[in-house]
Amino acid sequence: MPVTGSLADAVAEHRGALLPVGELPPVPGVSVREVTVPGPAGAPDVLLRVYRPATAGTALPAVLWIHGGGFCLGNVDSVHGGAAQAALAARAVVVAVSYRLAPEHPFPAGLDDCWAALEWVAGHPAELGADPARLAVAGASSGGCLAAGLTLLARDRGGPRLCFQHLSTPVLDDRLATGSMAAFDDTPIWNRPLAEESWRLYLGPWSGPVPEYAAPARAADLSGLPPAYLSTAGLDPLRDEGLEYGLRLARAGVPVEVHNFPDAYHAFGGPATPDQQRRVALEHLDALRRGLHP
């Protein structure tokens, strides 16, 4: 969702109730259902939407699908079409998670909800018709930050074991010290002022050092993480932190594919042409399929 004013104004203007599953645009060949799973201790339950190819067999790979929105916006409605297409293209069970948003629920609330969802998916392969050995995370923008944070948590907590991470124009670094973050201070869709506000709202009252699980670029050690696909946009202030993270993954021995699309804003909006946007979308789906079906 492009933001033309402040994030706080967008939160007040765009928050709304989720559509019932029966009112979502149907996607031929994909079944959709909702399930509510236990949330973090002392927190509400977490809503998940489960997308499954209608004619697929059992033991499909499973992907936890995390929406973006600057930690403050977006919901599972906003990724309905993408999650359904991913389920078809990657022959996978795609599980979109409805996590708590800032500023009402600052870090670690959203990450804790995503962790609860990941644990539930890992623990219920039979119910999902999923292969427990092929579990992945995928996220775009701030959803990419949450996905990358989950890979660090899963490594440090000894599981669930992940086979792949798919990060699209990810948010990764609260320090905002890269060249692209300095250069793109007024670009459409995303820019430095929005990034500053997003981190301020997400971290909220947090005091002391920012944990690597909140800002994965702060992690000193990236070894032992799952293979990755990471994409960046050339006109995005997040470009350099994504490229640097991909390089650090490679240096740490993590198999990683990195693609920078030079003529696009954040999340691959204009000025990329429709043909370029279609190429980006097809590559992302192909990367997910290859990561789940090596």
Rosetta silent file (secondary structure, phi, psi, omega in degrees, C-alpha in Angstrom):
SEQUENCE: MPVTGSLADAVAEHRGALLPVGELPPVPGVSVREVTVPGPAGAPDVLLRVYRPATAGTALPAVLWIHGGGFCLGNVDSVHGGAAQAALAARAVVVAVSYRLAPEHPFPAGLDDCWAALEWVAGHPAELGADPARLAVAGASSGGCLAAGLTLLARDRGGPRLCFQHLSTPVLDDRLATGSMAAFDDTPIWNRPLAEESWRLYLGPWSGPVPEYAAPARAADLSGLPPAYLSTAGLDPLRDEGLEYGLRLARAGVPVEVHNFPDAYHAFGGPATPDQQRRVALEHLDALRRGLHP
SCORE:     score description
SCORE:     0.000 S_00000001
   1 L     0.000  112.890  177.190    0.000    0.000    0.000 S_00000001
   2 L   -61.173  140.038  179.839    1.667    3.288   -1.088 S_00000001
   3 L  -112.412  122.762 -177.074    1.832    5.831    1.737 S_00000001
   4 L  -101.965  -19.025  176.446    1.504    9.510    0.731 S_00000001
   5 L  -117.785 -135.344  176.363    1.522   11.098    4.198 S_00000001
   6 L   -89.023  158.374  175.516    2.672    9.798    7.544 S_00000001
   7 H   -63.408  -39.279 -179.894    2.328    6.203    8.646 S_00000001
   8 H   -59.859  -40.501  177.342    0.325    7.344   11.671 S_00000001
   9 H   -66.205  -40.246  179.964   -2.209    9.021    9.354 S_00000001
  10 H   -64.659  -38.359  177.709   -2.358    5.914    7.161 S_00000001
  11 H   -59.578  -46.134 -178.685   -2.995    3.724   10.204 S_00000001
  12 H   -65.545  -31.175 -173.926   -5.959    5.882   11.201 S_00000001
  13 H   -87.360  -33.190 -166.805   -7.324    5.908    7.652 S_00000001
  14 H  -109.205  -10.174 -179.800   -6.827    2.350    6.438 S_00000001
  15 L   -67.042  139.027  179.028   -7.310   -0.014    9.352 S_00000001
  16 L  -162.561  172.250 -179.287  -10.443   -2.113    8.978 S_00000001
  17 L   -72.393  150.310  176.477  -12.005   -5.495    9.639 S_00000001
  18 L   -72.366  149.406  174.366  -10.905   -8.501    7.634 S_00000001
  19 L   -71.795  144.540  169.357  -13.195   -9.888    4.975 S_00000001
  20 L   -62.322  151.267 -177.831  -14.857  -13.233    5.697 S_00000001
  21 H   -55.357  -39.096 -178.351  -13.268  -16.043    3.709 S_00000001
  22 H   -65.577  -16.220  179.744  -16.442  -16.435    1.655 S_00000001
  23 H  -100.564   -0.484  177.013  -16.165  -12.828    0.431 S_00000001
  24 L   -73.302  146.320  176.543  -12.555  -13.073   -0.744 S_00000001
  25 L   -58.141  125.574 -179.093  -12.041  -13.121   -4.523 S_00000001
  26 L   -68.091  145.691  174.682  -11.946  -16.800   -5.499 S_00000001
  27 L  -118.508  110.599 -177.019   -8.745  -18.140   -7.066 S_00000001
  28 L   -54.247  133.840  176.729   -9.460  -21.154   -9.278 S_00000001
  29 L    88.771    2.156 -178.712   -7.627  -24.257   -8.152 S_00000001
  30 E  -128.181  129.140  172.947   -6.937  -23.045   -4.612 S_00000001
  31 E   -95.126  145.533 -178.082   -8.865  -23.844   -1.441 S_00000001
  32 E  -131.685  132.664  173.083   -8.800  -21.328    1.421 S_00000001
  33 E  -144.386  161.981  178.468   -9.713  -21.810    5.043 S_00000001
  34 E  -111.506  148.055  175.180   -9.049  -20.068    8.328 S_00000001
  35 E  -142.321  141.030  176.372   -7.759  -21.504   11.562 S_00000001
  36 E  -106.587  127.671 -174.285   -7.136  -19.807   14.896 S_00000001
  37 E  -120.968  159.459 -179.196   -4.111  -21.069   16.810 S_00000001
  38 L   -60.375  134.428  177.732   -2.772  -20.350   20.296 S_00000001
  39 L   -87.082 -172.624  176.512   -0.882  -17.085   20.508 S_00000001
  40 L   -61.221  160.001 -179.430    2.096  -16.207   22.675 S_00000001
  41 L   -55.204  126.838  178.309    1.705  -16.602   26.430 S_00000001
  42 L    78.493    4.429 -178.046   -0.703  -13.965   27.725 S_00000001
  43 L  -116.996  164.064  179.622   -1.557  -12.733   24.216 S_00000001
  44 L   -63.898  162.195  172.360   -4.570  -13.297   21.943 S_00000001
  45 L   -63.145  163.976 -175.631   -4.853  -16.262   19.594 S_00000001
  46 E  -115.078  129.776  177.957   -3.448  -15.857   16.092 S_00000001
  47 E   -86.660  132.116  175.188   -5.543  -16.073   12.911 S_00000001
  48 E  -122.491  145.552  169.611   -4.076  -17.991    9.974 S_00000001
  49 E  -111.804  127.745 -174.760   -5.332  -18.386    6.413 S_00000001
  50 E  -108.499  121.035 -179.879   -4.362  -21.664    4.804 S_00000001
  51 E  -110.561  130.641 -176.312   -4.059  -21.822    0.996 S_00000001
  52 E  -142.048  133.574  173.859   -3.757  -25.189   -0.685 S_00000001
  53 E   -56.944  128.415 -170.204   -3.767  -26.330   -4.316 S_00000001
  54 L   -64.038  -31.982 -175.680   -7.147  -28.014   -4.637 S_00000001
  55 L  -103.798   10.027 -177.295   -5.932  -31.075   -6.548 S_00000001
  56 L   -75.831  155.804  175.036   -2.605  -31.527   -4.744 S_00000001
  57 L   -81.847 -156.520 -179.506   -1.711  -34.636   -2.833 S_00000001
  58 L   -95.746  176.331  176.017   -0.358  -34.785    0.683 S_00000001
  59 L    57.634   45.685  173.191    3.048  -33.900    2.101 S_00000001
  60 E   -81.617  155.736  169.693    3.422  -30.593    0.271 S_00000001
  61 E   -60.713  156.188  178.565    6.027  -28.051    1.370 S_00000001
  62 E  -123.772  141.464 -178.776    4.631  -25.397    3.723 S_00000001
  63 E  -128.724  124.853  169.865    5.368  -21.670    3.704 S_00000001
  64 E   -83.418  121.028 -169.848    4.585  -19.172    6.434 S_00000001
  65 E  -108.456  118.041 -170.182    3.589  -16.055    4.459 S_00000001
  66 E  -116.944  117.099 -176.243    4.131  -12.718    6.266 S_00000001
  67 L   -72.999  157.482  175.261    2.598   -9.533    4.880 S_00000001
  68 L   -95.822 -168.271 -179.981    4.349   -6.176    4.771 S_00000001
  69 L   133.540   29.701  176.703    3.165   -2.696    5.623 S_00000001
  70 L    62.953   26.742 -177.446    5.859   -0.920    7.586 S_00000001
  71 L    68.851   -4.453 -171.766    5.016   -2.953   10.718 S_00000001
  72 L  -122.156  -22.685 -173.805    1.869   -0.799   10.990 S_00000001
  73 L  -123.749 -179.963  178.728   -0.289   -1.485    7.933 S_00000001
  74 L    81.602  162.680  176.190   -1.404   -4.414    5.785 S_00000001
  75 L  -164.920 -177.231 -177.577   -3.231   -7.587    6.721 S_00000001
  76 L   -69.831  -21.049  172.253   -3.927  -11.046    5.347 S_00000001
  77 L   -62.667  -38.872 -174.984   -6.522   -9.600    2.963 S_00000001
  78 L   -67.259  -19.421 -179.903   -3.759   -7.588    1.288 S_00000001
  79 L  -112.375   14.317 -176.738   -1.793  -10.747    0.419 S_00000001
  80 H   -57.249  -52.482 -177.781   -4.755  -12.956   -0.497 S_00000001
  81 H   -63.781  -43.009 -179.450   -4.030  -13.024   -4.218 S_00000001
  82 H   -64.922  -41.040  179.152   -0.282  -13.413   -3.778 S_00000001
  83 H   -65.486  -40.931  179.351   -0.603  -16.229   -1.263 S_00000001
  84 H   -65.321  -44.290  178.749   -3.053  -18.083   -3.483 S_00000001
  85 H   -63.869  -36.791  178.226   -0.845  -17.706   -6.558 S_00000001
  86 H   -64.638  -39.702  178.411    2.169  -18.871   -4.552 S_00000001
  87 H   -60.522  -41.210  179.206    0.309  -21.999   -3.463 S_00000001
  88 H   -69.523  -51.931 -172.488   -0.435  -22.815   -7.106 S_00000001
  89 H   -68.070  -35.411 -176.089    2.931  -21.905   -8.596 S_00000001
  90 H   -98.479    0.703 -178.071    5.050  -23.513   -5.868 S_00000001
  91 L    49.347   63.442 -172.478    2.773  -26.523   -5.229 S_00000001
  92 L  -145.713  158.746  167.259    2.758  -25.711   -1.536 S_00000001
  93 E   -84.863  118.511 -179.813    0.589  -25.080    1.486 S_00000001
  94 E  -107.666  125.924 -175.807    0.830  -21.334    2.067 S_00000001
  95 E  -118.309  105.861  179.441   -0.148  -20.107    5.529 S_00000001
  96 E   -86.830  134.251 -173.556   -0.691  -16.350    5.829 S_00000001
  97 E  -108.839  132.643  176.012   -0.421  -15.029    9.373 S_00000001
  98 E   -96.600   97.995 -174.862   -2.463  -12.177   10.845 S_00000001
  99 L  -103.312  160.085  179.647   -0.068  -10.673   13.373 S_00000001
 100 L   -69.460  144.780 -173.088   -0.462   -7.728   15.731 S_00000001
 101 L  -111.616  149.854  168.534    0.620   -4.358   14.355 S_00000001
 102 L   -75.510  161.266    1.515    2.435   -1.335   15.719 S_00000001
 103 L   -83.620  -10.530 -179.577    2.043    1.232   17.148 S_00000001
 104 L   -62.778  -34.177 -176.119   -0.589   -0.395   19.384 S_00000001
 105 L  -128.668   82.658 -178.726    1.523   -3.552   19.579 S_00000001
 106 L   -72.943  173.610  176.194    5.239   -2.717   19.213 S_00000001
 107 L   -48.933  135.922   11.312    8.106   -5.189   19.056 S_00000001
 108 L  -101.607   20.925 -171.013    8.147   -8.041   19.936 S_00000001
 109 H   -57.311  -51.521 -178.201    4.367   -8.553   19.564 S_00000001
 110 H   -62.312  -42.653  178.755    4.273   -9.090   15.797 S_00000001
 111 H   -65.427  -39.750  177.856    7.331  -11.322   15.806 S_00000001
 112 H   -61.297  -40.577  177.972    5.945  -13.328   18.737 S_00000001
 113 H   -63.871  -42.419  179.127    2.695  -13.908   16.800 S_00000001
 114 H   -65.234  -36.602  176.790    4.654  -15.061   13.746 S_00000001
 115 H   -64.571  -43.168  177.583    6.707  -17.394   15.945 S_00000001
 116 H   -60.483  -40.250  178.280    3.529  -18.887   17.418 S_00000001
 117 H   -65.465  -43.325 -179.871    2.231  -19.406   13.875 S_00000001
 118 H   -61.860  -44.099  178.774    5.492  -21.016   12.747 S_00000001
 119 H   -62.061  -40.159 -179.600    5.487  -23.412   15.686 S_00000001
 120 H   -65.484  -45.512  179.429    1.876  -24.363   14.989 S_00000001
 121 H   -60.211  -44.911 -179.828    2.556  -25.011   11.287 S_00000001
 122 H   -63.788  -29.752 -176.037    5.627  -27.088   12.160 S_00000001
 123 H   -91.709   -2.401 -176.890    3.648  -29.073   14.709 S_00000001
 124 L  -130.558   50.972 -178.727    0.597  -29.876   12.537 S_00000001
 125 H   -64.437  -36.232 -178.483    1.878  -31.321    9.251 S_00000001
 126 H   -66.145  -41.895  179.476   -0.831  -33.977    9.074 S_00000001
 127 H   -63.570  -33.790 -178.168   -3.633  -31.420    9.491 S_00000001
 128 H   -89.462  -12.943 -171.722   -2.094  -29.271    6.766 S_00000001
 129 L    67.874   38.409 -172.525   -1.084  -32.116    4.474 S_00000001
 130 E  -112.180  157.314  176.053    2.460  -30.774    4.725 S_00000001
 131 E   -90.849  113.521 -176.809    5.932  -32.268    4.666 S_00000001
 132 E   -63.139  -16.015  179.859    7.586  -31.455    8.017 S_00000001
 133 E   -87.344   -6.195 -178.687   11.004  -31.515    6.349 S_00000001
 134 E  -128.222   79.506  179.951   10.114  -28.705    3.943 S_00000001
 135 E  -118.205  130.304 -176.076    9.060  -25.664    5.968 S_00000001
 136 E  -132.573  166.956  172.739    9.886  -22.148    4.765 S_00000001
 137 E  -124.561  147.205  179.070    9.230  -18.510    5.586 S_00000001
 138 E  -144.270  139.218  178.480    8.460  -15.736    3.107 S_00000001
 139 E  -159.612  152.515  177.253    7.894  -12.040    3.573 S_00000001
 140 E  -117.952  141.845  177.022    7.987   -8.744    1.736 S_00000001
 141 L    58.780 -123.267  177.678    9.149   -5.400    3.125 S_00000001
 142 H   -66.080  -26.137  172.773    8.537   -5.418    6.888 S_00000001
 143 H   -64.192  -31.150  174.430    7.240   -8.967    6.421 S_00000001
 144 H   -67.879  -34.846  175.059   10.726   -9.792    5.169 S_00000001
 145 H   -62.931  -45.738  179.032   12.148   -8.405    8.410 S_00000001
 146 H   -64.711  -40.089  178.517    9.848  -10.656   10.424 S_00000001
 147 H   -63.464  -45.633  178.909   10.703  -13.645    8.212 S_00000001
 148 H   -64.222  -38.459  176.105   14.443  -13.046    8.609 S_00000001
 149 H   -61.581  -37.310  177.674   13.961  -12.613   12.356 S_00000001
 150 H   -64.149  -37.157  179.639   12.206  -15.976   12.488 S_00000001
 151 H   -64.121  -38.077  177.637   15.162  -17.687   10.822 S_00000001
 152 H   -67.100  -43.344  178.074   17.462  -16.325   13.532 S_00000001
 153 H   -61.922  -45.086 -177.878   15.050  -17.385   16.273 S_00000001
 154 H   -63.718  -39.733  176.584   14.634  -20.868   14.806 S_00000001
 155 H   -63.351  -47.265 -172.648   18.405  -21.312   14.584 S_00000001
 156 H   -75.370  -24.100  179.367   19.038  -20.041   18.105 S_00000001
 157 H   -96.838    0.305  177.642   16.160  -21.982   19.681 S_00000001
 158 L    79.758   26.751  177.861   16.995  -25.231   17.934 S_00000001
 159 L   133.284  169.087    3.122   14.005  -25.328   15.602 S_00000001
 160 L   -63.163  149.119  179.773   11.641  -25.503   13.840 S_00000001
 161 L   -76.853  128.695 -177.962   14.032  -26.470   11.083 S_00000001
 162 L  -110.054  142.268 -178.856   13.587  -24.293    7.991 S_00000001
 163 L  -100.221  -12.314 -171.846   14.515  -25.261    4.454 S_00000001
 164 E  -168.148  148.595  170.661   14.248  -21.836    2.774 S_00000001
 165 E  -131.739  135.043 -175.621   13.717  -18.110    3.310 S_00000001
 166 E  -123.128  109.277 -172.989   12.225  -15.831    0.640 S_00000001
 167 E  -119.099  118.186 -177.483   12.798  -12.111    1.293 S_00000001
 168 E  -111.839  121.676 -174.330   11.404   -9.482   -1.081 S_00000001
 169 L    36.003   57.787 -169.962   12.658   -5.876   -0.697 S_00000001
 170 L   -75.747  146.900  164.354   13.115   -6.626    3.002 S_00000001
 171 L   -79.398  130.391 -175.415   13.401   -4.180    5.881 S_00000001
 172 L  -138.683  -20.700 -167.513   16.486   -5.298    7.830 S_00000001
 173 L  -139.397  115.507  179.454   18.312   -2.454    9.589 S_00000001
 174 L   -74.772  -11.788 -175.099   17.000    0.176   12.003 S_00000001
 175 L   -76.572  -20.722  171.679   20.273    2.130   11.861 S_00000001
 176 L    53.472   44.621 -172.323   19.387    3.644    8.444 S_00000001
 177 L  -110.367   10.749 -176.458   23.060    4.253    7.658 S_00000001
 178 L   -85.769  165.134  177.401   23.368    3.006    4.064 S_00000001
 179 H   -63.133  -41.607 -179.271   23.988    5.063    0.950 S_00000001
 180 H   -67.725  -33.071  178.186   20.598    4.253   -0.553 S_00000001
 181 H   -67.376  -33.942  176.675   18.828    5.248    2.663 S_00000001
 182 H   -73.880  -36.031 -173.359   20.548    8.637    2.494 S_00000001
 183 H   -75.529  -38.232 -171.623   19.918    9.071   -1.228 S_00000001
 184 L  -102.101   76.643 -177.015   16.217    8.200   -1.432 S_00000001
 185 L   -99.496   -0.850  178.350   14.624   10.635    1.002 S_00000001
 186 L  -144.290   22.471 -179.160   11.603   11.551   -1.124 S_00000001
 187 L   -72.590  151.800  175.494   10.936    8.550   -3.369 S_00000001
 188 L   -64.552  161.533  175.777    7.379    7.277   -3.877 S_00000001
 189 L    72.459  -55.525  179.592    6.068    4.243   -1.993 S_00000001
 190 L  -149.091  143.561 -179.080    8.926    4.222    0.546 S_00000001
 191 L  -156.645  176.440 -174.900   11.590    6.717    1.589 S_00000001
 192 H   -60.070  -45.585  178.839   13.840    7.636    4.488 S_00000001
 193 H   -58.448  -39.036  177.388   11.246    9.664    6.486 S_00000001
 194 H   -67.646  -38.784  177.446    8.796    6.759    6.296 S_00000001
 195 H   -62.202  -43.252  178.519   11.528    4.320    7.298 S_00000001
 196 H   -60.770  -44.598 -179.539   12.406    6.474   10.308 S_00000001
 197 H   -67.001  -39.743 -179.395    8.762    6.672   11.384 S_00000001
 198 H   -59.608  -48.711  179.504    8.213    2.954   10.803 S_00000001
 199 H   -64.825  -38.270  179.321   11.093    1.952   13.065 S_00000001
 200 H   -62.063  -42.447  179.873   10.061    4.478   15.700 S_00000001
 201 H   -71.816  -37.911 -178.121    6.536    3.052   15.808 S_00000001
 202 H   -69.074  -45.504 -178.353    7.693   -0.576   15.673 S_00000001
 203 H   -76.832  -25.504  173.057   10.286   -0.318   18.419 S_00000001
 204 L    52.213 -128.020 -176.372    8.009    1.876   20.542 S_00000001
 205 L   -82.288    7.398 -178.003    9.177    2.074   24.144 S_00000001
 206 L   -54.955  133.679  178.024   11.996   -0.429   23.661 S_00000001
 207 L  -122.909  154.530 -177.949   15.101    0.734   25.508 S_00000001
 208 L    89.185 -173.914 -178.543   18.654   -0.497   25.267 S_00000001
 209 L   -59.017  140.909  177.555   20.326   -2.213   22.313 S_00000001
 210 L   -75.971  125.513 -177.828   17.988   -3.205   19.479 S_00000001
 211 L   -67.944  151.853  176.603   17.886   -7.029   19.271 S_00000001
 212 L   -64.447  -23.546  178.760   18.946   -8.785   16.095 S_00000001
 213 L   -72.517  -23.126  173.944   15.527  -10.472   16.030 S_00000001
 214 L   -83.237  -42.311 -178.532   13.983   -7.011   15.543 S_00000001
 215 L  -128.571   89.665 -170.711   16.594   -5.815   13.038 S_00000001
 216 H   -57.376  -24.676  178.279   18.294   -8.867   11.487 S_00000001
 217 H   -63.906  -17.591  177.555   21.119   -6.823    9.948 S_00000001
 218 H   -77.601  -11.813 -178.124   22.416   -6.358   13.495 S_00000001
 219 L   -64.180  127.905  179.116   23.117  -10.090   13.826 S_00000001
 220 L   -74.531  -26.913 -174.704   26.856  -10.674   14.181 S_00000001
 221 L  -127.063  117.798  178.133   26.589  -14.283   12.981 S_00000001
 222 L  -107.464   10.311 -179.925   24.484  -15.334   10.000 S_00000001
 223 L   -72.224  155.606  176.134   25.826  -18.879    9.761 S_00000001
 224 L    78.235    9.712  178.582   23.474  -21.822   10.040 S_00000001
 225 L   -89.965  160.041 -177.134   20.528  -20.026    8.425 S_00000001
 226 L   -71.982  157.304  174.745   18.407  -21.617    5.682 S_00000001
 227 L   -51.094  149.992 -170.102   19.101  -21.048    1.980 S_00000001
 228 E  -134.259  148.742  160.585   17.746  -17.715    0.802 S_00000001
 229 E  -116.933  130.487 -177.363   16.336  -15.792   -2.123 S_00000001
 230 E  -136.461  127.081  179.130   16.580  -12.026   -1.591 S_00000001
 231 E  -119.047  148.801  177.192   15.414   -9.316   -3.976 S_00000001
 232 E  -134.084  162.130  178.022   15.954   -5.573   -3.924 S_00000001
 233 E  -115.320  136.081 -171.762   14.725   -2.610   -5.971 S_00000001
 234 L   -64.959  -24.515 -178.126   17.192   -0.120   -7.398 S_00000001
 235 L  -108.572   26.864 -176.305   15.225    2.998   -6.398 S_00000001
 236 L  -107.785  131.772  175.481   14.393    1.782   -2.904 S_00000001
 237 L   -59.949  -20.431  178.787   16.051    3.225    0.220 S_00000001
 238 L   -82.676   -2.362 -173.185   16.169   -0.373    1.496 S_00000001
 239 H   -54.236  -53.282 -170.937   18.283   -1.485   -1.473 S_00000001
 240 H   -69.032  -36.923  179.168   21.722   -1.391    0.130 S_00000001
 241 H   -67.073  -31.556  175.822   20.777   -3.061    3.401 S_00000001
 242 H   -69.348  -45.547  179.617   19.258   -5.913    1.396 S_00000001
 243 H   -63.459  -41.701  179.737   22.310   -6.291   -0.843 S_00000001
 244 H   -65.540  -37.707  179.115   24.658   -6.168    2.136 S_00000001
 245 H   -66.139  -42.015  177.602   22.603   -8.764    4.004 S_00000001
 246 H   -61.156  -41.712  177.983   22.695  -11.067    0.985 S_00000001
 247 H   -64.664  -40.419  178.967   26.473  -10.689    0.754 S_00000001
 248 H   -66.115  -37.170  174.743   26.857  -11.405    4.470 S_00000001
 249 H   -59.669  -46.325 -179.641   24.711  -14.538    4.120 S_00000001
 250 H   -61.473  -42.729  179.563   26.989  -15.757    1.330 S_00000001
 251 H   -64.422  -27.505  179.363   30.104  -15.020    3.375 S_00000001
 252 L   -84.485    3.082  178.264   28.586  -17.004    6.249 S_00000001
 253 L    87.369   13.313  178.989   28.212  -20.045    4.011 S_00000001
 254 L   -90.006  125.138  175.254   24.464  -19.716    3.447 S_00000001
 255 L   -61.293  123.295 -175.596   23.357  -20.540   -0.128 S_00000001
 256 E  -142.916  137.939  171.946   21.782  -17.296   -1.341 S_00000001
 257 E  -112.609  125.875 -177.576   20.454  -15.913   -4.603 S_00000001
 258 E  -121.965  132.834  178.240   20.288  -12.107   -4.744 S_00000001
 259 E  -135.225  121.556  173.093   18.633  -10.082   -7.503 S_00000001
 260 E  -101.101  123.355  178.116   18.528   -6.297   -7.698 S_00000001
 261 E   -97.756  107.454 -164.072   15.926   -4.936  -10.131 S_00000001
 262 L   -68.873  -32.252 -169.800   17.353   -1.526  -11.037 S_00000001
 263 L  -104.144   47.651 -177.908   14.358    0.366  -12.421 S_00000001
 264 L  -143.938  149.081  171.311   11.823   -0.086   -9.626 S_00000001
 265 L   -82.535 -178.277  178.203   10.745    1.545   -6.415 S_00000001
 266 H   -53.155  142.033  179.959   10.143   -0.344   -3.184 S_00000001
 267 H    61.297   17.503  173.060    7.944   -3.426   -3.585 S_00000001
 268 H    65.860   32.549  170.093    8.558   -3.143   -7.359 S_00000001
 269 L   -76.790 -177.537 -179.902    6.140   -0.312   -7.981 S_00000001
 270 L   -52.788  158.828   13.424    6.615    2.232  -10.798 S_00000001
 271 L   -85.723   12.986  174.429    8.439    3.432  -12.750 S_00000001
 272 L   -57.308  138.106  179.731    8.851   -0.241  -13.670 S_00000001
 273 L   -73.995  162.382  175.436    6.635   -1.063  -16.637 S_00000001
 274 H   -54.023  -37.645  177.929    3.853   -3.659  -16.358 S_00000001
 275 H   -64.776  -40.394  177.439    6.072   -6.078  -18.294 S_00000001
 276 H   -65.607  -41.075  178.561    8.912   -5.542  -15.825 S_00000001
 277 H   -63.764  -37.515  177.261    6.570   -6.001  -12.879 S_00000001
 278 H   -65.444  -39.378  178.235    5.298   -9.228  -14.418 S_00000001
 279 H   -63.304  -42.605  177.611    8.883  -10.438  -14.827 S_00000001
 280 H   -60.647  -46.898 -178.136    9.606   -9.689  -11.166 S_00000001
 281 H   -61.353  -43.622 -179.279    6.470  -11.543  -10.055 S_00000001
 282 H   -65.593  -39.063  178.479    7.279  -14.596  -12.180 S_00000001
 283 H   -64.877  -41.419 -179.990   10.851  -14.719  -10.884 S_00000001
 284 H   -61.800  -42.713  178.537    9.686  -14.513   -7.279 S_00000001
 285 H   -65.446  -40.748 -179.886    7.270  -17.389   -7.781 S_00000001
 286 H   -65.841  -39.165  178.897    9.929  -19.448   -9.576 S_00000001
 287 H   -63.728  -40.071  177.484   12.439  -18.786   -6.781 S_00000001
 288 H   -63.749  -45.118  179.993    9.902  -19.971   -4.209 S_00000001
 289 H   -60.080  -45.864 -179.370    9.173  -23.118   -6.210 S_00000001
 290 H   -66.435  -34.492  178.473   12.866  -23.929   -6.579 S_00000001
 291 H   -68.410  -30.202 -178.541   13.525  -23.301   -2.906 S_00000001
 292 H   -90.826  -24.290 -179.069   10.765  -25.682   -1.877 S_00000001
 293 L  -125.719   66.285 -176.351   11.424  -28.326   -4.554 S_00000001
 294 L   -66.536    0.000    0.000   15.218  -28.395   -4.898 S_00000001
